[in-house]
Short mmCIF file of C-alpha atoms in Angstrom, two decimals:
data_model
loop_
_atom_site.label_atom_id
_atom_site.label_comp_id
_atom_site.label_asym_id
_atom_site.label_seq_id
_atom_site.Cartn_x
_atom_site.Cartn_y
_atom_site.Cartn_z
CA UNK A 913 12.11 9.88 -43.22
CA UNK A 914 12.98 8.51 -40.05
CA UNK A 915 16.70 8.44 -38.75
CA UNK A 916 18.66 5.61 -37.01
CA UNK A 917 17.68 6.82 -33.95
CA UNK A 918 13.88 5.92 -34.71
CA UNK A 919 14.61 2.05 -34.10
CA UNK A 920 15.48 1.00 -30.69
CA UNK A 921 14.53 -0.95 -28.04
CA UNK A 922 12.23 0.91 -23.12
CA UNK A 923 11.64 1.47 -19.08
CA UNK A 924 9.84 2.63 -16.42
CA UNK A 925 6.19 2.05 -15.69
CA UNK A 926 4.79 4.66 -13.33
CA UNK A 927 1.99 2.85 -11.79
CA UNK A 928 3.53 3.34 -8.19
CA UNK A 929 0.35 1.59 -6.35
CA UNK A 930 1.86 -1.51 -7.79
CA UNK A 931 4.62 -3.30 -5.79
CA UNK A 932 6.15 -6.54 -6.83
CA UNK A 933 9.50 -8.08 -5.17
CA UNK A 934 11.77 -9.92 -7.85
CA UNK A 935 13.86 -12.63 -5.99
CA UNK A 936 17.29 -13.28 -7.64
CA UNK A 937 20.17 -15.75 -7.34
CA UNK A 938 20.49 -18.63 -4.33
CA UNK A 939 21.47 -17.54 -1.23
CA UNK A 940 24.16 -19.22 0.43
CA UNK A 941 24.29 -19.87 4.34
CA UNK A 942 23.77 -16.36 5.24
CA UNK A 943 25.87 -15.55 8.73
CA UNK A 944 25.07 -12.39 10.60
CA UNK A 945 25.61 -9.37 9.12
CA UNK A 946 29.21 -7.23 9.16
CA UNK A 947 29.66 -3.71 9.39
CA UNK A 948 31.50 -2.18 6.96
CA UNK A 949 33.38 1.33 6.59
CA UNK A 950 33.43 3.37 3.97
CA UNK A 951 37.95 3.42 3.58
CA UNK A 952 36.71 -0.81 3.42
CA UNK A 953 34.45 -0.03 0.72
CA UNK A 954 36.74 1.94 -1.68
CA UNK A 955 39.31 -0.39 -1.47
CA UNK A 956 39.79 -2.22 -4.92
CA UNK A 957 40.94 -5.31 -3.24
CA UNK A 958 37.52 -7.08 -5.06
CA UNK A 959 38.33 -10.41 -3.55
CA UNK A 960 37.81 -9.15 0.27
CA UNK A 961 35.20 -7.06 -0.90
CA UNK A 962 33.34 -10.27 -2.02
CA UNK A 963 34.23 -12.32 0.96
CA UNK A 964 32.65 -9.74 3.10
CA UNK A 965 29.77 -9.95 1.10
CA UNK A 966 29.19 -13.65 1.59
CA UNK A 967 28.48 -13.29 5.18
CA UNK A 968 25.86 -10.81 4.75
CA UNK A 969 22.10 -11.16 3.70
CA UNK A 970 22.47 -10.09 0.08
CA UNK A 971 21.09 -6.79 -1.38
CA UNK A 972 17.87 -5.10 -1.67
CA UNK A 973 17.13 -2.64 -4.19
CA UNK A 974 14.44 -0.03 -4.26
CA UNK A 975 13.83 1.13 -7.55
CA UNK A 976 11.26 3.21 -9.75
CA UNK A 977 12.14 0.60 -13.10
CA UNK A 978 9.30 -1.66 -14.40
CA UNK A 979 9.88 -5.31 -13.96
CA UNK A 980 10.68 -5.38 -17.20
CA UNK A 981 13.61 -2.62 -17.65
CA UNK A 982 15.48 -4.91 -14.23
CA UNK A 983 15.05 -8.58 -15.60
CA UNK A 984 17.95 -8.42 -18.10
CA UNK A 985 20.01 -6.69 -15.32
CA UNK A 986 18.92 -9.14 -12.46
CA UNK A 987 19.85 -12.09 -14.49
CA UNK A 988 23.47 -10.49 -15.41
CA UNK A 989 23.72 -10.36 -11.67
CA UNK A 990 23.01 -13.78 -10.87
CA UNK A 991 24.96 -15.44 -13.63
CA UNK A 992 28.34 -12.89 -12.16
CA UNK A 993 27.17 -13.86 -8.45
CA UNK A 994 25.10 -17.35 -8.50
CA UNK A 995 25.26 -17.00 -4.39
CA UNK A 996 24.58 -13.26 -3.92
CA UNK A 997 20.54 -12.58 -2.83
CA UNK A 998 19.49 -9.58 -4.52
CA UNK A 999 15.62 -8.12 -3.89
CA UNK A 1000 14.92 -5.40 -6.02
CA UNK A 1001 11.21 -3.52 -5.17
CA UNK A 1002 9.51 -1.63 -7.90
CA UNK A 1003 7.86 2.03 -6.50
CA UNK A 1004 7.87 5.38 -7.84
CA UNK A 1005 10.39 7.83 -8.22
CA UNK A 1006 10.11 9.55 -5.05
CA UNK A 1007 8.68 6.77 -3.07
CA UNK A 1008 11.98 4.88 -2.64
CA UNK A 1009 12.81 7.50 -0.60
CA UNK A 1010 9.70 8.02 1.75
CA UNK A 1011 10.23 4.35 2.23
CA UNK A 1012 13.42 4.09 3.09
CA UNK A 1013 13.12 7.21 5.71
CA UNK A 1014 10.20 5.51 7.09
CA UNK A 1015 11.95 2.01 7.34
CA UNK A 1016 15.47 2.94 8.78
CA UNK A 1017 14.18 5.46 11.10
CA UNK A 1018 12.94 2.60 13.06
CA UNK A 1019 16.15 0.40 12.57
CA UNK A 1020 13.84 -2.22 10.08
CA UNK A 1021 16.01 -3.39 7.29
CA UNK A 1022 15.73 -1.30 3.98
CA UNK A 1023 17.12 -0.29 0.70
CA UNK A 1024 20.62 -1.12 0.42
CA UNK A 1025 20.77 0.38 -2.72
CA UNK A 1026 18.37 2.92 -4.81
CA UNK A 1027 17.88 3.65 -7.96
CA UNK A 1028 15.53 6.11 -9.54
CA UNK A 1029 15.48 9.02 -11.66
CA UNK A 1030 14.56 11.94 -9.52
CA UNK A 1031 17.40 14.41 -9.18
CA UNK A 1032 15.24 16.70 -6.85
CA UNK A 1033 14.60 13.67 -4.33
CA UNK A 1034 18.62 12.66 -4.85
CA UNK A 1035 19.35 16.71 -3.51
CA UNK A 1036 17.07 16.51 -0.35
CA UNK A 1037 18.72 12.89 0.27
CA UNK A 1038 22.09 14.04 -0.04
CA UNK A 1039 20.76 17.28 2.80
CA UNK A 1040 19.91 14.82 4.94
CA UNK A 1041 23.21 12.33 4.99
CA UNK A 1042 21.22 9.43 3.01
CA UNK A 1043 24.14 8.19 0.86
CA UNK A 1044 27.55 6.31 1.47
CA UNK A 1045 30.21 7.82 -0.01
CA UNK A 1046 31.51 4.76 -1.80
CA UNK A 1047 34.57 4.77 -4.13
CA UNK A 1048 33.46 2.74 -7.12
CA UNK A 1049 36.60 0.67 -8.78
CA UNK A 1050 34.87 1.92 -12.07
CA UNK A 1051 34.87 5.93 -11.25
CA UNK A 1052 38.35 6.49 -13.28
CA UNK A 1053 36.38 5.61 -16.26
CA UNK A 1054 33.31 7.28 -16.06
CA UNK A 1055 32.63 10.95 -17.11
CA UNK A 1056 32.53 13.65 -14.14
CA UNK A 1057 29.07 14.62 -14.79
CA UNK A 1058 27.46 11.19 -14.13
CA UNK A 1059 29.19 11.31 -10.28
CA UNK A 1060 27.47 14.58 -9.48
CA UNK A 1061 27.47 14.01 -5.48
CA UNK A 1062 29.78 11.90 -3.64
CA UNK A 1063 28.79 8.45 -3.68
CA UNK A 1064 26.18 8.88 -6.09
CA UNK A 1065 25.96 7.58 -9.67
CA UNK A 1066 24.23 7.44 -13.38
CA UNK A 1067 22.60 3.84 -13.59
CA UNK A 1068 21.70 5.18 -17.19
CA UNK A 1069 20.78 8.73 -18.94
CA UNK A 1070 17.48 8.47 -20.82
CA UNK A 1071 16.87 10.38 -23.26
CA UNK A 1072 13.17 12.11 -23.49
CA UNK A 1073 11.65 11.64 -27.02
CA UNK A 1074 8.86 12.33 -29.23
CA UNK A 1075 6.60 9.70 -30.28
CA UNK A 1076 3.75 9.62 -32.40
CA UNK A 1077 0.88 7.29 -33.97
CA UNK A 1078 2.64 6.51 -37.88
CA UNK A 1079 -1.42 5.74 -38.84
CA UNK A 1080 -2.67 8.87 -37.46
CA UNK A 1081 0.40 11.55 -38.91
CA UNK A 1082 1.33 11.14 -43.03
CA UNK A 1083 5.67 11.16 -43.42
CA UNK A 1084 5.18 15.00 -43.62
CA UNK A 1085 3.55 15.72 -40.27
CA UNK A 1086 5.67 13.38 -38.27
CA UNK A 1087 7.21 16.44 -35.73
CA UNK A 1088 11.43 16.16 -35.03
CA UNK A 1089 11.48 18.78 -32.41
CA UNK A 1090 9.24 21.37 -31.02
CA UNK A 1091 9.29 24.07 -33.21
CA UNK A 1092 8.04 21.58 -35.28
CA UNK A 1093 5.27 20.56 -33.09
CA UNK A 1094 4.37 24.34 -32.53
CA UNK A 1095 4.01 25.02 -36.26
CA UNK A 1096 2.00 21.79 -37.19
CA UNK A 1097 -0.83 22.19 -34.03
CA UNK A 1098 -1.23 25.53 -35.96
CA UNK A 1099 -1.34 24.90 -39.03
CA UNK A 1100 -3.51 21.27 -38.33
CA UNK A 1101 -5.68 22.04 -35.50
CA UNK A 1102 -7.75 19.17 -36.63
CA UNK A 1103 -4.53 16.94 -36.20
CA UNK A 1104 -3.08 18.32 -33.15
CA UNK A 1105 -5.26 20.30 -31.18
CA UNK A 1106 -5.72 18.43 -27.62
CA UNK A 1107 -4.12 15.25 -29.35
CA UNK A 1108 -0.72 16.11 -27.87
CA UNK A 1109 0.65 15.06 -24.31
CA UNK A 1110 3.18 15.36 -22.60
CA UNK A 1111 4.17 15.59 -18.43
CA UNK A 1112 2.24 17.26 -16.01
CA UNK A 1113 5.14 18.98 -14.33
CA UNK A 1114 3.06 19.72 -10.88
CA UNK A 1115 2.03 15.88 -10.35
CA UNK A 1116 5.78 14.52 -9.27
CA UNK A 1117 9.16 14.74 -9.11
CA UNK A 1118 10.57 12.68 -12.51
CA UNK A 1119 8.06 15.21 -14.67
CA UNK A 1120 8.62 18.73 -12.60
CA UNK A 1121 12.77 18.12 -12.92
CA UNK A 1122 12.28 17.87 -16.66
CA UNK A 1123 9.84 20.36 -17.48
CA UNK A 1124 12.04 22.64 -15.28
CA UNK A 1125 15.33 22.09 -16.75
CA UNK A 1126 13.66 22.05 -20.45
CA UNK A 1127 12.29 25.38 -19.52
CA UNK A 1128 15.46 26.87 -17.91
CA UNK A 1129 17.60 25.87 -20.99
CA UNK A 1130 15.26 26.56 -24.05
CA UNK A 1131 13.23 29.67 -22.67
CA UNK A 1132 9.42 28.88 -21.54
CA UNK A 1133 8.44 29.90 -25.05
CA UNK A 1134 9.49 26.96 -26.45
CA UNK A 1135 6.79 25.31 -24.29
CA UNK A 1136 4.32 27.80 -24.76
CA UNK A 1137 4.32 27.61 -28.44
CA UNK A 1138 2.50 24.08 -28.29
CA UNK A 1139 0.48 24.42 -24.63
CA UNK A 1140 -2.80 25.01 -25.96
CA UNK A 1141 -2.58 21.84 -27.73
CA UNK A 1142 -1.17 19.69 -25.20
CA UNK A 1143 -3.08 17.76 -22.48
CA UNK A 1144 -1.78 16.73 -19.62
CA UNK A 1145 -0.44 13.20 -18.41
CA UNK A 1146 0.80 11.93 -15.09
CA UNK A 1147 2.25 8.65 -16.06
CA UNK A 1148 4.62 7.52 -19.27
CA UNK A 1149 3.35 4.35 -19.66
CA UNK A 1150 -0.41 6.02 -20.12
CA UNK A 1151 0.66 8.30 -22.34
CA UNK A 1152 2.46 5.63 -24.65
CA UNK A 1153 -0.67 3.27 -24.70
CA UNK A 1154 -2.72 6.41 -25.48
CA UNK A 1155 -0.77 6.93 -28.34
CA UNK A 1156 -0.82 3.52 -29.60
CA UNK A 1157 -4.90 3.43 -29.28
CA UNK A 1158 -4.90 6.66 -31.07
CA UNK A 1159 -6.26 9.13 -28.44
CA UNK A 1160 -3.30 11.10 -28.92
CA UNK A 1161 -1.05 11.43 -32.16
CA UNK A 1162 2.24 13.01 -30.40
CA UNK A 1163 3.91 12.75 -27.18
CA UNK A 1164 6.66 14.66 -26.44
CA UNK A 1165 9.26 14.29 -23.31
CA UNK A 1166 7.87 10.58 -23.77
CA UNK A 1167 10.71 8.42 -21.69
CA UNK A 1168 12.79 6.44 -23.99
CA UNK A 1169 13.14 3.84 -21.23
CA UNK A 1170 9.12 3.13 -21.27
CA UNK A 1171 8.74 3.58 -24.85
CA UNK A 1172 11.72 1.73 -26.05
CA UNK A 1173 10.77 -1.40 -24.08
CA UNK A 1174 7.32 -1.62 -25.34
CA UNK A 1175 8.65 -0.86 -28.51
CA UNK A 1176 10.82 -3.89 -28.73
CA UNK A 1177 8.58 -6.31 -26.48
CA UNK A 1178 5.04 -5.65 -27.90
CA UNK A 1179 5.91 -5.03 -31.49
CA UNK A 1180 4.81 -1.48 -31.73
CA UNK A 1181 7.11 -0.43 -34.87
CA UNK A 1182 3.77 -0.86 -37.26
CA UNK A 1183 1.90 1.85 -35.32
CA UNK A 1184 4.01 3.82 -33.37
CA UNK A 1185 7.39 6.40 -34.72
CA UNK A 1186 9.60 8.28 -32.44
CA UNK A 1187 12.59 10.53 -32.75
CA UNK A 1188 15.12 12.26 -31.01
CA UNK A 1189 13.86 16.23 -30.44
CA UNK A 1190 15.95 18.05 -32.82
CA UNK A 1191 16.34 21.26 -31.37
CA UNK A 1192 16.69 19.94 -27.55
CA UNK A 1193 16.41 16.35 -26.61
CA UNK A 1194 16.51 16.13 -22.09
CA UNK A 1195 18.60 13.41 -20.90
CA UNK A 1196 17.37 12.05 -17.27
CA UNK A 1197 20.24 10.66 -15.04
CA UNK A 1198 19.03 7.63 -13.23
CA UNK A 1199 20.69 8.49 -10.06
CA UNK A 1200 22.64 5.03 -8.03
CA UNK A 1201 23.53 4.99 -4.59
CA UNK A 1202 24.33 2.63 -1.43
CA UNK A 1203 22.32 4.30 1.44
CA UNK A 1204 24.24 5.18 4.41
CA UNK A 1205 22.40 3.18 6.42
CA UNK A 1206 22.47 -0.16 4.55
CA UNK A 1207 23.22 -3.22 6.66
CA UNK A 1208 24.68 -5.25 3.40
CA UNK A 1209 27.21 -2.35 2.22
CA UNK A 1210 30.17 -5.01 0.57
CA UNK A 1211 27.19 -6.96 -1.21
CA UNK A 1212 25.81 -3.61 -2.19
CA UNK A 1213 29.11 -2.33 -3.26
CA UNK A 1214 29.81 -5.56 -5.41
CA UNK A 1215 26.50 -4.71 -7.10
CA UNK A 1216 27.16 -0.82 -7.65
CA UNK A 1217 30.55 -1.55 -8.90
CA UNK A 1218 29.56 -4.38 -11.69
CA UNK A 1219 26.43 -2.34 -13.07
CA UNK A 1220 29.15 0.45 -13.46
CA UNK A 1221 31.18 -1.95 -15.73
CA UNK A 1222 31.37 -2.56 -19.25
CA UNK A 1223 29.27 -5.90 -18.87
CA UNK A 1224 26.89 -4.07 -16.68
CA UNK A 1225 26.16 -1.53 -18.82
CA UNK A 1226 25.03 -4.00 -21.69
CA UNK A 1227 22.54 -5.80 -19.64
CA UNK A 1228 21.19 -2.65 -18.20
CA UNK A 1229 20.64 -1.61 -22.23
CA UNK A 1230 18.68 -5.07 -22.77
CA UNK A 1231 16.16 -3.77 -20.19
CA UNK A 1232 15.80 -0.32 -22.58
CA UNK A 1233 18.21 1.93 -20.86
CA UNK A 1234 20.36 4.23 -22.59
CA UNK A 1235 24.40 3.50 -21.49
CA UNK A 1236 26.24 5.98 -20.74
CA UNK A 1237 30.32 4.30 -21.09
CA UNK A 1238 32.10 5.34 -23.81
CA UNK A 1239 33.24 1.94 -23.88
CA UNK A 1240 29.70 0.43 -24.74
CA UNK A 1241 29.65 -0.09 -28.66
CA UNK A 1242 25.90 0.38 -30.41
CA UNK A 1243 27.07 -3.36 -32.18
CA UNK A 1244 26.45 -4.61 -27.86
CA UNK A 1245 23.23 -3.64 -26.97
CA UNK A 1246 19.70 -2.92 -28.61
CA UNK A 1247 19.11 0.67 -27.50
CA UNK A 1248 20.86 4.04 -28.74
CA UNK A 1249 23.73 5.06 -26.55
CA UNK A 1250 24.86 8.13 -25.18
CA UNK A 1251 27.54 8.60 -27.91
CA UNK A 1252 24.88 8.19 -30.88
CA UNK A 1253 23.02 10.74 -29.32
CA UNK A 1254 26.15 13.02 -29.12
CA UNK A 1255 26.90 12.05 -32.66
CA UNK A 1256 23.02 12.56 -33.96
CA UNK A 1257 21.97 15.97 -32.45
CA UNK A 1258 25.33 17.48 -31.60
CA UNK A 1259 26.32 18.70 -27.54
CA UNK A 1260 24.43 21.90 -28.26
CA UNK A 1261 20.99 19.91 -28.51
CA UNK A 1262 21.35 17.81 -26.02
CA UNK A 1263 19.72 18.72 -22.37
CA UNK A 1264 21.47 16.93 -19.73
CA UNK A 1265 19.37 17.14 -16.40
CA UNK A 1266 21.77 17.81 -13.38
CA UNK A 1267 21.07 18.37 -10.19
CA UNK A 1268 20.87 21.92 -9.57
CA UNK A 1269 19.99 23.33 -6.47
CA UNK A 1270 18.11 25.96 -8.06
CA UNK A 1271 15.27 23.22 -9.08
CA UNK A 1272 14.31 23.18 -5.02
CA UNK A 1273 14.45 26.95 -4.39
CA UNK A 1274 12.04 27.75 -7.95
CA UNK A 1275 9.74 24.47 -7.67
CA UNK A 1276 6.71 26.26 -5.67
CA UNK A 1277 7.17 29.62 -8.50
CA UNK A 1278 7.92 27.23 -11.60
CA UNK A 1279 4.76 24.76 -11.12
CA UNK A 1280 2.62 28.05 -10.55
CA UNK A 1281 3.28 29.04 -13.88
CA UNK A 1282 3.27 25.67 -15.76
CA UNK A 1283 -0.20 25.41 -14.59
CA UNK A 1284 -1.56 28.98 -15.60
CA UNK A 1285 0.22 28.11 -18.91
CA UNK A 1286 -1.23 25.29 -19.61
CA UNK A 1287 -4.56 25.52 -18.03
CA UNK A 1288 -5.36 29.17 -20.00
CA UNK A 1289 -8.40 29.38 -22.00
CA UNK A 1290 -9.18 25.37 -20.43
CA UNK A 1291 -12.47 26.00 -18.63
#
């Protein structure tokens, strides 16, 4: 039987050789561009906040969302900000980075804001001075874990999911959690055996933090128990078509943001189940920051403080992100939300991804040992 949490609406498409600029909103006679300080920036005088941002050239946002997860978020912005320019530039997790670095370093005009779920990246960024401290007028309300560094945010917390083919798996082989999936590749080799997928923890930075954090909190037996089974995927949008097609029957650690958008866009419900994992379900921060070198800082601070909000929050769920405000009622938006998953699998299954330092010091010894344990007995 599937629960409530086996109807929602999905995110990011991995395919980071594919770059497309989204223009939003009219820009205004743009003037030359102001400095701003960070004391400035924390003010929550709103109103001087905005009139700074009017003389500037708008904002530009690198990102590792599909097209499809910003839309419902750009157009929120343009209908709060008609004359605010905002860019946003779709790459992969850890690319926003590399590009920025390589951008600024030369004084060329970059991100102004990032977004992307790589906590590992968001570290090494942090190291290296990359992010404005800015004093959103929305921190009071937001929980302490989602402002983990200063200046840096939780866009949205996505919770990593099982999905599987409803034409390939009868009601009584449809896994909820792992232990399930373990038991059910053993007892149904013909079912399961090399028809499950999940990340490939060694190919980048989104699928290493999981695996990593998934193995540090539920033992690497857990992810033993179904290796043999599993082959291994590189992008979440792959693995969700694969499923649909019927190459695979099961993903697990699919990303809700991916699958929930296909899910509601493509009309997937006939063919395609998914769940919350039972005993363990990872939530991924989507880390949010102004970059310290940003020549647009008010315009970007007027655009980090209203996807904070209550109204942000709702459009960000219309692109298939999970919110995150307590504030943010399931009635609002089409996805899940952070408190149904709290409500659904209790705080002792849920796997919140942080931003551990440990996950740079153990990456080199931790992908070692993914890949002996799932390559064994391959060739």
């Amino acid at each position: 039987m599937e629960t409530k949490s086996e109807h929602g609406a999905g995110h990011l498409v991995e395919n980071t050789s594919r770059r497309r600029v989204l223009g939003v909103g009219v820009a205004g006679a743009l003037a030359c561009l102001t400095g701003g300080t960070v004391s400035a920036l924390a003010a929550p005088a709103s109103q001087d906040m905005e009139a700074r941002a009017r003389g500037e050239q708008g904002v530009l946002i690198y990102s590792n969302l599909s097209n499809a997860n910003m839309a419902p978020f750009l157009a929120g912005l343009k209908a709060k900000y008609p004359w605010l320019k905002v860019e946003a530039l779709h790459l992969g997790p850890a690319e926003v980075f590399e590009r920025y670095y390589s951008e600024s370093s030369v004084g060329r005009r970059s991100a102004d804001l990032i977004i992307t779920a790589a906590p590992d990246a968001w570290l090494r960024f942090h190291e290296k001075d990359g992010i404005e401290p800015f004093a959103s007028s929305e921190s009071a309300i937001l929980p302490a874990w989602s402002k983990p560094l200063p200046g840096l945010y939780t866009f949205s917390t996505d919770p990593l999911v099982i999905v599987y083919n409803k034409l390939l798996l009868p009601a009584d082989k449809r896994p909820q959690s792992l232990a399930d999936l373990a038991r059910l590749s053993s007892q149904f080799p013909g079912l399961f055996n090399r028809r499950i997928t999940t990340y490939d923890a060694a190919k980048h930075a989104f699928a290493y933090v999981l695996q990593w954090t998934y193995a540090r909190e539920r033992g690497w037996p857990a992810l033993e128990a179904v290796a043999r089974a599993t082959q291994l995927e590189s992008s979440g949008a792959t693995m969700i078509e694969k499923v649909t097609t019927g190459e695979y029957a099961v993903v697990y650690f699919a990303s809700g943001a991916t699958f929930f958008e296909r899910l509601r866009q493509e009309n997937r419900g006939d063919i395609l189940g998914w769940t919350l994992i039972k005993d363990g379900t990872p939530l991924m921060p989507r880390g949010m920051a102004i970059t310290r070198k940003s020549q647009n800082k008010a315009s970007a601070g007027l655009v980090m403080n209203w996807l904070l909000s209550h109204d942000g929050q709702v459009n960000i769920a219309k692109g298939g992100l999970v919110p995150y405000r307590s504030d943010v009622k399931p009635a609002e938006v089409p996805v899940i939300t952070y408190s149904q998953i709290l409500e659904q699998l209790g705080p002792k299954n849920v796997i919140q991804i942080g931003y551990s330092p440990d996950m740079l010091r153990e990456q080199a010894g931790f992908v070692a040992k993914w890949q002996a344990t799932f390559n064994a007995g391959r060739k």
